[in-house]
Short mmCIF file of C-alpha atoms in Angstrom, two decimals:
data_model
loop_
_atom_site.label_atom_id
_atom_site.label_comp_id
_atom_site.label_asym_id
_atom_site.label_seq_id
_atom_site.Cartn_x
_atom_site.Cartn_y
_atom_site.Cartn_z
CA UNK A 220 -104.66 -104.95 43.49
CA UNK A 221 -107.54 -102.50 43.08
CA UNK A 222 -106.05 -100.28 45.79
CA UNK A 223 -102.73 -100.18 43.88
CA UNK A 224 -104.56 -99.04 40.73
CA UNK A 225 -106.39 -96.31 42.65
CA UNK A 226 -103.15 -95.12 44.27
CA UNK A 227 -101.38 -95.13 40.87
CA UNK A 228 -104.22 -93.12 39.31
CA UNK A 229 -104.18 -90.64 42.19
CA UNK A 230 -100.45 -90.14 41.63
CA UNK A 231 -101.16 -89.23 37.99
CA UNK A 232 -103.84 -86.64 38.83
CA UNK A 233 -102.42 -83.12 38.80
CA UNK A 234 -103.25 -80.24 41.14
CA UNK A 235 -106.06 -79.05 38.83
CA UNK A 236 -107.75 -82.47 38.73
CA UNK A 237 -106.55 -83.40 35.23
CA UNK A 238 -104.49 -86.43 34.27
CA UNK A 239 -101.47 -85.50 32.12
CA UNK A 240 -99.28 -88.13 30.51
CA UNK A 241 -97.11 -86.03 28.19
CA UNK A 242 -93.35 -86.50 28.24
CA UNK A 243 -90.39 -84.67 26.74
CA UNK A 244 -90.72 -86.90 23.66
CA UNK A 245 -94.43 -86.32 23.06
CA UNK A 246 -93.87 -82.58 23.58
CA UNK A 247 -90.96 -82.68 21.12
CA UNK A 248 -93.17 -84.40 18.55
CA UNK A 249 -95.91 -81.81 19.02
CA UNK A 250 -93.32 -79.04 18.72
CA UNK A 251 -91.98 -80.35 15.42
CA UNK A 252 -95.52 -80.75 14.08
CA UNK A 253 -96.39 -77.21 15.20
CA UNK A 254 -93.37 -75.64 13.50
CA UNK A 255 -93.08 -77.51 10.20
CA UNK A 256 -95.75 -76.40 7.73
CA UNK A 257 -96.23 -74.99 4.24
CA UNK A 258 -93.83 -72.13 5.03
CA UNK A 259 -90.97 -74.59 4.50
CA UNK A 260 -91.67 -74.56 0.74
CA UNK A 261 -90.55 -70.91 0.47
CA UNK A 262 -87.15 -71.35 2.17
CA UNK A 263 -84.97 -71.90 -0.95
CA UNK A 264 -86.46 -68.75 -2.51
CA UNK A 265 -85.86 -66.86 0.74
CA UNK A 266 -82.19 -67.90 0.86
CA UNK A 267 -81.86 -66.89 -2.82
CA UNK A 268 -82.95 -63.32 -2.00
CA UNK A 269 -80.21 -62.97 0.63
CA UNK A 270 -77.46 -65.23 -0.68
CA UNK A 271 -74.98 -67.58 0.94
CA UNK A 272 -73.94 -65.04 3.59
CA UNK A 273 -77.18 -63.64 4.99
CA UNK A 274 -79.53 -66.55 4.11
CA UNK A 275 -78.13 -69.18 6.52
CA UNK A 276 -77.57 -66.47 9.17
CA UNK A 277 -81.26 -65.51 8.97
CA UNK A 278 -82.36 -69.17 9.23
CA UNK A 279 -80.19 -69.84 12.29
CA UNK A 280 -80.87 -66.42 13.84
CA UNK A 281 -84.67 -66.82 13.69
CA UNK A 282 -84.29 -70.32 15.12
CA UNK A 283 -82.24 -69.05 18.07
CA UNK A 284 -84.67 -66.22 18.82
CA UNK A 285 -87.61 -68.64 18.63
CA UNK A 286 -85.87 -71.05 21.01
CA UNK A 287 -84.76 -68.34 23.46
CA UNK A 288 -88.23 -66.78 23.71
CA UNK A 289 -89.72 -70.30 24.02
CA UNK A 290 -87.52 -70.81 27.10
CA UNK A 291 -88.80 -67.52 28.56
CA UNK A 292 -92.41 -68.44 27.78
CA UNK A 293 -92.01 -71.90 29.38
CA UNK A 294 -91.33 -70.22 32.72
CA UNK A 295 -94.65 -68.36 32.45
CA UNK A 296 -96.86 -71.47 32.21
CA UNK A 297 -97.33 -71.23 35.98
CA UNK A 298 -97.75 -67.87 37.69
CA UNK A 299 -96.47 -66.24 39.79
CA UNK A 300 -93.98 -69.05 40.48
CA UNK A 301 -92.72 -71.10 37.47
CA UNK A 302 -92.79 -74.37 39.46
CA UNK A 303 -95.57 -74.12 42.05
CA UNK A 304 -97.80 -71.31 40.73
CA UNK A 305 -101.26 -71.47 39.11
CA UNK A 306 -101.46 -73.15 35.72
CA UNK A 307 -102.31 -71.17 32.58
CA UNK A 308 -103.82 -73.40 29.92
CA UNK A 309 -103.52 -71.12 26.86
CA UNK A 310 -101.27 -68.36 25.53
CA UNK A 311 -103.93 -65.74 26.28
CA UNK A 312 -104.32 -67.07 29.84
CA UNK A 313 -100.62 -66.39 30.37
CA UNK A 314 -100.99 -62.86 28.99
CA UNK A 315 -103.95 -62.26 31.32
CA UNK A 316 -102.08 -63.57 34.38
CA UNK A 317 -98.82 -61.72 33.74
CA UNK A 318 -99.88 -58.50 32.01
CA UNK A 319 -103.58 -57.94 32.74
CA UNK A 320 -106.80 -57.87 30.68
CA UNK A 321 -105.88 -54.85 28.52
CA UNK A 322 -103.00 -56.76 26.93
CA UNK A 323 -105.32 -59.72 26.30
CA UNK A 324 -107.22 -57.59 23.76
CA UNK A 325 -104.01 -56.69 21.91
CA UNK A 326 -102.84 -60.31 22.02
CA UNK A 327 -106.24 -61.52 20.77
CA UNK A 328 -106.16 -59.11 17.82
CA UNK A 329 -102.67 -60.30 16.87
CA UNK A 330 -103.63 -63.97 17.22
CA UNK A 331 -106.85 -63.70 15.22
CA UNK A 332 -105.09 -61.64 12.55
CA UNK A 333 -102.48 -64.35 12.08
CA UNK A 334 -105.18 -67.07 12.12
CA UNK A 335 -107.18 -65.34 9.37
CA UNK A 336 -104.05 -64.44 7.41
CA UNK A 337 -102.95 -68.07 7.52
CA UNK A 338 -106.33 -69.08 6.07
CA UNK A 339 -105.67 -66.71 3.16
CA UNK A 340 -102.16 -68.11 2.76
CA UNK A 341 -103.44 -71.70 2.81
CA UNK A 342 -106.01 -70.92 0.11
CA UNK A 343 -103.29 -69.49 -2.16
CA UNK A 344 -100.89 -72.35 -1.40
CA UNK A 345 -103.54 -74.97 -2.18
CA UNK A 346 -104.31 -73.40 -5.57
CA UNK A 347 -100.57 -73.21 -6.33
CA UNK A 348 -100.12 -76.91 -5.51
CA UNK A 349 -103.09 -78.02 -7.62
CA UNK A 350 -101.81 -75.90 -10.55
CA UNK A 351 -98.39 -77.52 -10.10
CA UNK A 352 -99.98 -80.98 -10.38
CA UNK A 353 -101.82 -79.97 -13.57
CA UNK A 354 -98.66 -78.46 -15.11
CA UNK A 355 -96.44 -81.40 -14.15
CA UNK A 356 -98.85 -83.93 -15.67
CA UNK A 357 -99.23 -81.77 -18.80
CA UNK A 358 -95.46 -81.60 -19.30
CA UNK A 359 -95.11 -85.33 -18.72
CA UNK A 360 -97.75 -86.39 -21.25
CA UNK A 361 -97.44 -83.57 -23.80
CA UNK A 362 -93.73 -82.77 -23.57
CA UNK A 363 -91.73 -80.20 -21.62
CA UNK A 364 -92.08 -77.63 -24.41
CA UNK A 365 -95.88 -77.73 -24.31
CA UNK A 366 -97.70 -74.55 -23.27
CA UNK A 367 -99.23 -75.74 -20.02
CA UNK A 368 -100.99 -72.72 -18.56
CA UNK A 369 -103.78 -72.93 -16.00
CA UNK A 370 -105.50 -70.45 -13.73
CA UNK A 371 -105.81 -71.08 -10.02
CA UNK A 372 -109.01 -69.08 -9.61
CA UNK A 373 -111.31 -72.05 -10.03
CA UNK A 374 -109.14 -74.13 -7.73
CA UNK A 375 -109.50 -71.48 -5.04
CA UNK A 376 -113.27 -71.47 -5.51
CA UNK A 377 -113.36 -75.28 -5.27
CA UNK A 378 -111.18 -75.19 -2.13
CA UNK A 379 -113.50 -72.56 -0.63
CA UNK A 380 -116.55 -74.74 -1.27
CA UNK A 381 -114.88 -77.70 0.44
CA UNK A 382 -114.04 -75.52 3.46
CA UNK A 383 -117.61 -74.17 3.61
CA UNK A 384 -118.85 -77.77 3.92
CA UNK A 385 -116.19 -78.70 6.52
CA UNK A 386 -116.89 -75.55 8.55
CA UNK A 387 -120.40 -76.84 9.32
CA UNK A 388 -119.12 -79.97 11.04
CA UNK A 389 -119.11 -79.80 14.87
CA UNK A 390 -115.88 -79.60 16.88
CA UNK A 391 -113.68 -80.35 13.91
CA UNK A 392 -110.73 -78.66 15.58
CA UNK A 393 -110.81 -81.31 18.33
CA UNK A 394 -110.39 -84.29 16.00
CA UNK A 395 -107.01 -85.87 16.70
CA UNK A 396 -106.92 -87.30 13.18
CA UNK A 397 -106.31 -83.80 11.77
CA UNK A 398 -103.05 -83.45 13.73
CA UNK A 399 -101.95 -86.93 12.68
CA UNK A 400 -102.70 -86.28 9.01
CA UNK A 401 -101.03 -82.85 9.20
CA UNK A 402 -97.86 -84.38 10.63
CA UNK A 403 -97.70 -87.14 8.01
CA UNK A 404 -98.48 -84.84 5.08
CA UNK A 405 -96.08 -82.06 6.14
CA UNK A 406 -93.26 -84.57 6.57
CA UNK A 407 -94.10 -86.08 3.18
CA UNK A 408 -93.91 -82.91 1.10
CA UNK A 409 -90.98 -81.52 3.09
CA UNK A 410 -88.82 -84.62 2.62
CA UNK A 411 -89.82 -84.93 -1.04
CA UNK A 412 -88.79 -81.30 -1.57
CA UNK A 413 -85.42 -81.96 0.11
CA UNK A 414 -84.88 -85.19 -1.86
CA UNK A 415 -85.70 -83.59 -5.23
CA UNK A 416 -83.47 -80.60 -4.45
CA UNK A 417 -80.58 -82.89 -3.48
CA UNK A 418 -81.07 -84.92 -6.68
CA UNK A 419 -81.05 -81.73 -8.80
CA UNK A 420 -77.94 -80.49 -7.01
CA UNK A 421 -76.18 -83.78 -7.74
CA UNK A 422 -77.14 -83.60 -11.44
CA UNK A 423 -75.76 -80.04 -11.65
CA UNK A 424 -72.29 -81.28 -10.59
CA UNK A 425 -71.81 -78.21 -8.45
CA UNK A 426 -73.56 -75.72 -6.20
CA UNK A 427 -75.17 -72.60 -7.62
CA UNK A 428 -75.85 -69.24 -6.01
CA UNK A 429 -73.89 -66.15 -5.04
CA UNK A 430 -72.70 -64.60 -1.79
CA UNK A 431 -75.34 -61.84 -1.82
CA UNK A 432 -78.15 -63.65 -3.64
CA UNK A 433 -80.18 -62.35 -6.58
CA UNK A 434 -78.15 -59.80 -8.56
CA UNK A 435 -79.30 -56.30 -9.44
CA UNK A 436 -79.21 -55.20 -13.07
CA UNK A 437 -80.93 -55.17 -16.44
CA UNK A 438 -79.47 -58.56 -17.35
CA UNK A 439 -81.04 -60.15 -14.25
CA UNK A 440 -84.24 -58.16 -14.67
CA UNK A 441 -84.15 -57.08 -11.02
CA UNK A 442 -84.12 -53.45 -9.88
CA UNK A 443 -82.54 -52.26 -6.63
CA UNK A 444 -85.97 -51.64 -5.10
CA UNK A 445 -87.24 -55.11 -6.06
CA UNK A 446 -84.10 -56.70 -4.61
CA UNK A 447 -84.64 -54.78 -1.35
CA UNK A 448 -88.34 -55.66 -1.06
CA UNK A 449 -87.70 -59.32 -1.81
CA UNK A 450 -84.86 -59.55 0.74
CA UNK A 451 -87.07 -58.04 3.44
CA UNK A 452 -89.95 -60.28 2.39
CA UNK A 453 -87.64 -63.29 2.69
CA UNK A 454 -87.05 -62.37 6.35
CA UNK A 455 -90.82 -62.53 6.88
CA UNK A 456 -91.01 -65.91 5.11
CA UNK A 457 -88.35 -67.35 7.40
CA UNK A 458 -90.04 -65.88 10.50
CA UNK A 459 -93.36 -67.43 9.37
CA UNK A 460 -91.67 -70.83 8.97
CA UNK A 461 -90.68 -70.72 12.66
CA UNK A 462 -94.12 -69.75 14.03
CA UNK A 463 -94.35 -71.71 17.28
CA UNK A 464 -94.98 -69.58 20.37
CA UNK A 465 -98.79 -69.49 19.94
CA UNK A 466 -98.98 -73.24 20.55
CA UNK A 467 -96.23 -73.70 23.16
CA UNK A 468 -98.43 -73.21 26.25
CA UNK A 469 -101.05 -75.65 24.91
CA UNK A 470 -98.29 -78.24 24.36
CA UNK A 471 -96.83 -77.61 27.83
CA UNK A 472 -100.30 -78.11 29.31
CA UNK A 473 -100.15 -81.78 28.23
CA UNK A 474 -96.89 -82.50 30.08
CA UNK A 475 -96.86 -84.47 33.34
CA UNK A 476 -94.72 -83.62 36.37
CA UNK A 477 -92.28 -84.25 37.96
CA UNK A 478 -89.93 -82.97 36.66
CA UNK A 479 -91.56 -79.54 36.55
CA UNK A 480 -93.33 -78.66 33.32
CA UNK A 481 -90.99 -75.79 32.46
CA UNK A 482 -87.93 -78.04 32.64
CA UNK A 483 -89.54 -80.64 30.36
CA UNK A 484 -90.77 -77.99 27.91
CA UNK A 485 -87.38 -76.33 27.64
CA UNK A 486 -85.83 -79.65 26.66
CA UNK A 487 -88.67 -80.35 24.21
CA UNK A 488 -88.26 -76.91 22.62
CA UNK A 489 -84.50 -77.47 22.30
CA UNK A 490 -84.98 -80.84 20.59
CA UNK A 491 -87.96 -79.77 18.48
CA UNK A 492 -86.55 -76.46 17.24
CA UNK A 493 -83.12 -78.07 16.86
CA UNK A 494 -84.44 -80.81 14.56
CA UNK A 495 -86.56 -78.28 12.66
CA UNK A 496 -83.59 -75.92 12.21
CA UNK A 497 -81.37 -78.68 10.83
CA UNK A 498 -84.10 -79.57 8.37
CA UNK A 499 -84.85 -75.95 7.42
CA UNK A 500 -81.19 -75.08 6.87
CA UNK A 501 -80.78 -78.27 4.82
CA UNK A 502 -83.80 -77.59 2.57
CA UNK A 503 -83.14 -73.85 2.27
CA UNK A 504 -79.47 -74.25 1.42
CA UNK A 505 -79.72 -77.42 -0.69
CA UNK A 506 -82.65 -75.92 -2.60
CA UNK A 507 -80.68 -72.72 -3.21
CA UNK A 508 -77.58 -74.69 -4.25
CA UNK A 509 -79.75 -76.64 -6.72
CA UNK A 510 -81.62 -73.71 -8.31
CA UNK A 511 -79.31 -70.79 -7.58
CA UNK A 512 -80.79 -67.32 -7.88
CA UNK A 513 -83.62 -68.76 -10.01
CA UNK A 514 -85.11 -70.65 -7.03
CA UNK A 515 -88.94 -70.70 -7.37
CA UNK A 516 -91.21 -69.15 -4.73
CA UNK A 517 -92.61 -72.62 -3.93
CA UNK A 518 -89.80 -75.15 -4.30
CA UNK A 519 -92.14 -77.92 -5.49
CA UNK A 520 -93.15 -75.87 -8.55
CA UNK A 521 -89.55 -76.10 -9.77
CA UNK A 522 -89.75 -79.81 -10.59
CA UNK A 523 -91.47 -81.76 -13.38
CA UNK A 524 -89.89 -85.21 -12.99
CA UNK A 525 -90.36 -87.78 -11.64
CA UNK A 526 -93.87 -86.52 -12.19
CA UNK A 527 -95.53 -89.03 -9.87
CA UNK A 528 -93.30 -88.05 -6.92
CA UNK A 529 -93.87 -84.34 -7.56
CA UNK A 530 -97.62 -85.04 -7.69
CA UNK A 531 -97.47 -86.98 -4.41
CA UNK A 532 -95.78 -84.01 -2.70
CA UNK A 533 -98.25 -81.46 -4.06
CA UNK A 534 -101.25 -83.63 -3.20
CA UNK A 535 -99.81 -84.00 0.33
CA UNK A 536 -99.74 -80.19 0.57
CA UNK A 537 -103.41 -80.00 -0.48
CA UNK A 538 -104.54 -82.74 1.95
CA UNK A 539 -102.61 -81.10 4.79
CA UNK A 540 -104.08 -77.66 4.16
CA UNK A 541 -107.69 -78.85 3.74
CA UNK A 542 -107.65 -79.99 7.38
CA UNK A 543 -105.25 -77.37 8.74
CA UNK A 544 -107.48 -74.57 7.39
CA UNK A 545 -110.23 -75.62 9.81
CA UNK A 546 -107.81 -75.78 12.74
CA UNK A 547 -107.13 -72.07 12.14
CA UNK A 548 -110.73 -71.17 11.25
CA UNK A 549 -112.58 -72.82 14.15
CA UNK A 550 -111.18 -70.53 16.91
CA UNK A 551 -112.33 -67.49 14.89
CA UNK A 552 -115.80 -69.02 14.42
CA UNK A 553 -116.02 -69.84 18.14
CA UNK A 554 -114.98 -66.30 19.12
CA UNK A 555 -117.53 -64.33 17.13
CA UNK A 556 -120.34 -66.87 17.63
CA UNK A 557 -119.87 -66.74 21.39
CA UNK A 558 -119.91 -62.93 21.35
CA UNK A 559 -122.95 -62.67 19.07
CA UNK A 560 -124.84 -65.34 21.05
CA UNK A 561 -124.27 -63.41 24.29
CA UNK A 562 -125.29 -60.14 22.61
CA UNK A 563 -128.63 -61.55 21.38
CA UNK A 564 -129.50 -64.34 23.86
CA UNK A 565 -133.14 -64.68 22.68
CA UNK A 566 -132.52 -64.70 18.92
CA UNK A 567 -133.46 -67.92 17.12
CA UNK A 568 -130.92 -67.03 14.42
CA UNK A 569 -128.10 -67.58 16.93
CA UNK A 570 -129.55 -70.25 19.24
CA UNK A 571 -132.16 -72.43 17.50
CA UNK A 572 -130.58 -75.70 16.36
CA UNK A 573 -131.56 -77.55 13.19
CA UNK A 574 -130.72 -81.20 12.61
CA UNK A 575 -130.07 -82.80 9.21
CA UNK A 576 -129.50 -86.53 8.98
CA UNK A 577 -126.81 -87.53 6.50
CA UNK A 578 -126.65 -91.14 5.27
CA UNK A 579 -122.86 -90.92 4.95
CA UNK A 580 -122.44 -90.49 8.70
CA UNK A 581 -124.11 -93.82 9.45
CA UNK A 582 -125.94 -94.84 12.58
CA UNK A 583 -128.67 -92.28 11.98
CA UNK A 584 -126.44 -89.48 13.23
CA UNK A 585 -127.30 -85.92 12.31
CA UNK A 586 -125.39 -82.72 11.71
CA UNK A 587 -126.64 -79.97 14.03
CA UNK A 588 -126.28 -76.31 13.17
CA UNK A 589 -127.78 -72.88 13.76
CA UNK A 590 -128.63 -70.39 11.02
CA UNK A 591 -125.84 -68.22 12.41
CA UNK A 592 -123.38 -71.05 11.86
CA UNK A 593 -124.65 -71.76 8.35
CA UNK A 594 -124.82 -68.17 7.12
CA UNK A 595 -121.90 -66.47 8.87
CA UNK A 596 -119.37 -69.28 8.49
CA UNK A 597 -120.23 -69.56 4.79
CA UNK A 598 -119.88 -65.79 4.38
CA UNK A 599 -116.58 -65.74 6.28
CA UNK A 600 -115.03 -68.51 4.15
CA UNK A 601 -116.36 -66.86 0.98
CA UNK A 602 -114.82 -63.51 1.97
CA UNK A 603 -111.49 -65.21 2.77
CA UNK A 604 -111.52 -66.93 -0.63
CA UNK A 605 -112.30 -63.64 -2.36
CA UNK A 606 -109.35 -61.90 -0.67
CA UNK A 607 -107.10 -64.83 -1.65
CA UNK A 608 -108.11 -64.46 -5.30
CA UNK A 609 -107.33 -60.74 -5.16
CA UNK A 610 -103.88 -61.29 -3.59
CA UNK A 611 -102.48 -64.46 -5.21
CA UNK A 612 -98.89 -63.84 -4.11
CA UNK A 613 -97.51 -66.87 -2.27
CA UNK A 614 -94.25 -65.39 -0.96
CA UNK A 615 -95.60 -61.89 -0.25
CA UNK A 616 -98.50 -63.26 1.82
CA UNK A 617 -96.20 -65.60 3.79
CA UNK A 618 -93.80 -62.71 4.41
CA UNK A 619 -96.59 -60.49 5.70
CA UNK A 620 -97.88 -63.26 7.97
CA UNK A 621 -94.41 -63.78 9.38
CA UNK A 622 -94.06 -60.06 10.00
CA UNK A 623 -97.41 -59.89 11.79
CA UNK A 624 -96.70 -62.88 14.04
CA UNK A 625 -92.95 -62.59 14.71
CA UNK A 626 -92.63 -59.51 16.91
CA UNK A 627 -95.83 -59.51 19.01
CA UNK A 628 -96.35 -63.24 19.52
CA UNK A 629 -92.82 -64.67 19.29
CA UNK A 630 -90.85 -61.88 20.99
CA UNK A 631 -92.80 -59.03 22.63
CA UNK A 632 -95.29 -60.95 24.78
CA UNK A 633 -92.87 -63.73 25.90
CA UNK A 634 -90.18 -61.15 26.80
CA UNK A 635 -92.59 -58.77 28.55
CA UNK A 636 -94.32 -61.59 30.45
CA UNK A 637 -90.98 -63.03 31.56
CA UNK A 638 -89.83 -59.61 32.82
CA UNK A 639 -93.07 -59.31 34.83
CA UNK A 640 -92.94 -62.92 36.07
CA UNK A 641 -89.24 -62.96 37.02
CA UNK A 642 -89.38 -59.37 38.33
CA UNK A 643 -86.35 -58.36 36.25
CA UNK A 644 -85.03 -55.07 37.61
CA UNK A 645 -85.51 -52.15 35.14
CA UNK A 646 -82.13 -50.83 34.01
CA UNK A 647 -80.29 -54.06 34.86
CA UNK A 648 -78.06 -55.74 32.27
CA UNK A 649 -80.60 -58.50 31.68
CA UNK A 650 -83.47 -55.99 31.30
CA UNK A 651 -81.48 -53.97 28.76
CA UNK A 652 -80.61 -57.12 26.79
CA UNK A 653 -84.25 -58.28 26.70
CA UNK A 654 -85.48 -54.85 25.63
CA UNK A 655 -82.79 -54.73 22.92
CA UNK A 656 -84.10 -58.06 21.62
CA UNK A 657 -87.61 -56.61 21.72
CA UNK A 658 -86.66 -53.51 19.72
CA UNK A 659 -84.56 -55.50 17.24
CA UNK A 660 -87.43 -57.92 16.56
CA UNK A 661 -89.82 -55.00 16.09
CA UNK A 662 -87.50 -53.47 13.48
CA UNK A 663 -87.23 -56.82 11.65
CA UNK A 664 -91.02 -57.26 11.66
CA UNK A 665 -91.62 -53.72 10.37
CA UNK A 666 -89.06 -54.15 7.59
CA UNK A 667 -90.51 -57.52 6.59
CA UNK A 668 -94.03 -56.06 6.56
CA UNK A 669 -92.91 -53.08 4.45
CA UNK A 670 -91.12 -55.41 2.00
CA UNK A 671 -94.12 -57.71 1.66
CA UNK A 672 -96.68 -54.91 1.21
CA UNK A 673 -94.41 -53.07 -1.27
CA UNK A 674 -94.00 -56.25 -3.31
CA UNK A 675 -97.78 -56.79 -3.35
CA UNK A 676 -98.35 -53.21 -4.55
CA UNK A 677 -95.66 -53.63 -7.20
CA UNK A 678 -97.12 -56.93 -8.43
CA UNK A 679 -100.69 -55.64 -8.48
CA UNK A 680 -99.65 -53.32 -11.29
CA UNK A 681 -98.62 -56.27 -13.47
CA UNK A 682 -101.29 -58.88 -12.81
CA UNK A 683 -104.95 -59.33 -13.61
CA UNK A 684 -107.19 -59.61 -10.56
CA UNK A 685 -108.80 -63.06 -10.18
CA UNK A 686 -106.24 -64.60 -12.58
CA UNK A 687 -103.86 -66.69 -10.45
CA UNK A 688 -100.83 -68.02 -12.34
CA UNK A 689 -97.83 -70.11 -11.30
#
């Protein structure tokens, strides 16, 4: 009996000594969790900027590109052979194996830029959700005509203080509970948003919206330039909602074989992105049909009743982002702390550990930290919060993040690595098609970035710094 257990365990051990138990279904679940996030809240507004013709096309087009490049990236998990080659455990490992160390630097800059940008976006989104709760409760108890105005600046400061405290905890990014909570919370506010939009659509007795989206003219209060910037920004919002490639290799690294990991991951990507696309198209289009061209930037801010359900959705957003913020922040902390520690190996500031016992932890456990961790992490979170207060534009920030991440991480690196891995012949039909996809994605990213930055500049002329409003 014991021999059978040993033999069974040996069968589970992979060629690198690790035991992997992931299946197509666990990988699909991870894929859905990785894709669905706060970006989903901007989809009705994004469809409104492009209308019934271009909006759904953009949603489905970004989904197809994300899936296609995910298939290419799945074949690069092992190098040089996609079935029997050496494993690469992270996205940057794949870049190093396929393209060399110089490209790792470029990839790292893109990844850390999107990580930090997402922290800024999460700070703004959290303040928006808390303001929505305050406004919804005010309208419920004081009447819908009451002047319920609140500033999000203090909410951002409070969120920053919470994140400063959480940033001092060790290995927070490894806590499984964060992924579980993120999945539950993101599903909660996403489904509530879809339900409320469907209910509003039903009460309207007909779909709203136009073929080309928000109209230009004095009556609509929208100039041609604003329409253009918003349409381009909407492309970035949709691209941000489909951010997935950065985590694909890490998900694939949990999958057991046989069948080979790339086969399993391709199926998981098809199911995961397929389910996500159905949901995104449903929320984007139902939300647009419910609100028409007046769709709010964050769909949850468009509802007041039932106030308790709206509050549940907005609180779910806040709970999700409190934990998710650290998932994005911890890799940045680890990167610069490792570099600084190696640069000054004898400095007590970077290496001497202090221990503080906290009664709340129980069991006499202590929180251990260095002065580097205390000072620099606090300063980093404070700086991020300050930038968020200076740029309190939910849709513009999401659009810029999508633009930054879409071309390099979703298209360029997967396509270029696949060409190197599969030895695609330069000048061949397949090579030309892949390079055309590369150039097309670059143009989309540049346009989305220009639209988002132009909208920020335009808005900065009409807002007061450090005064965040819904």
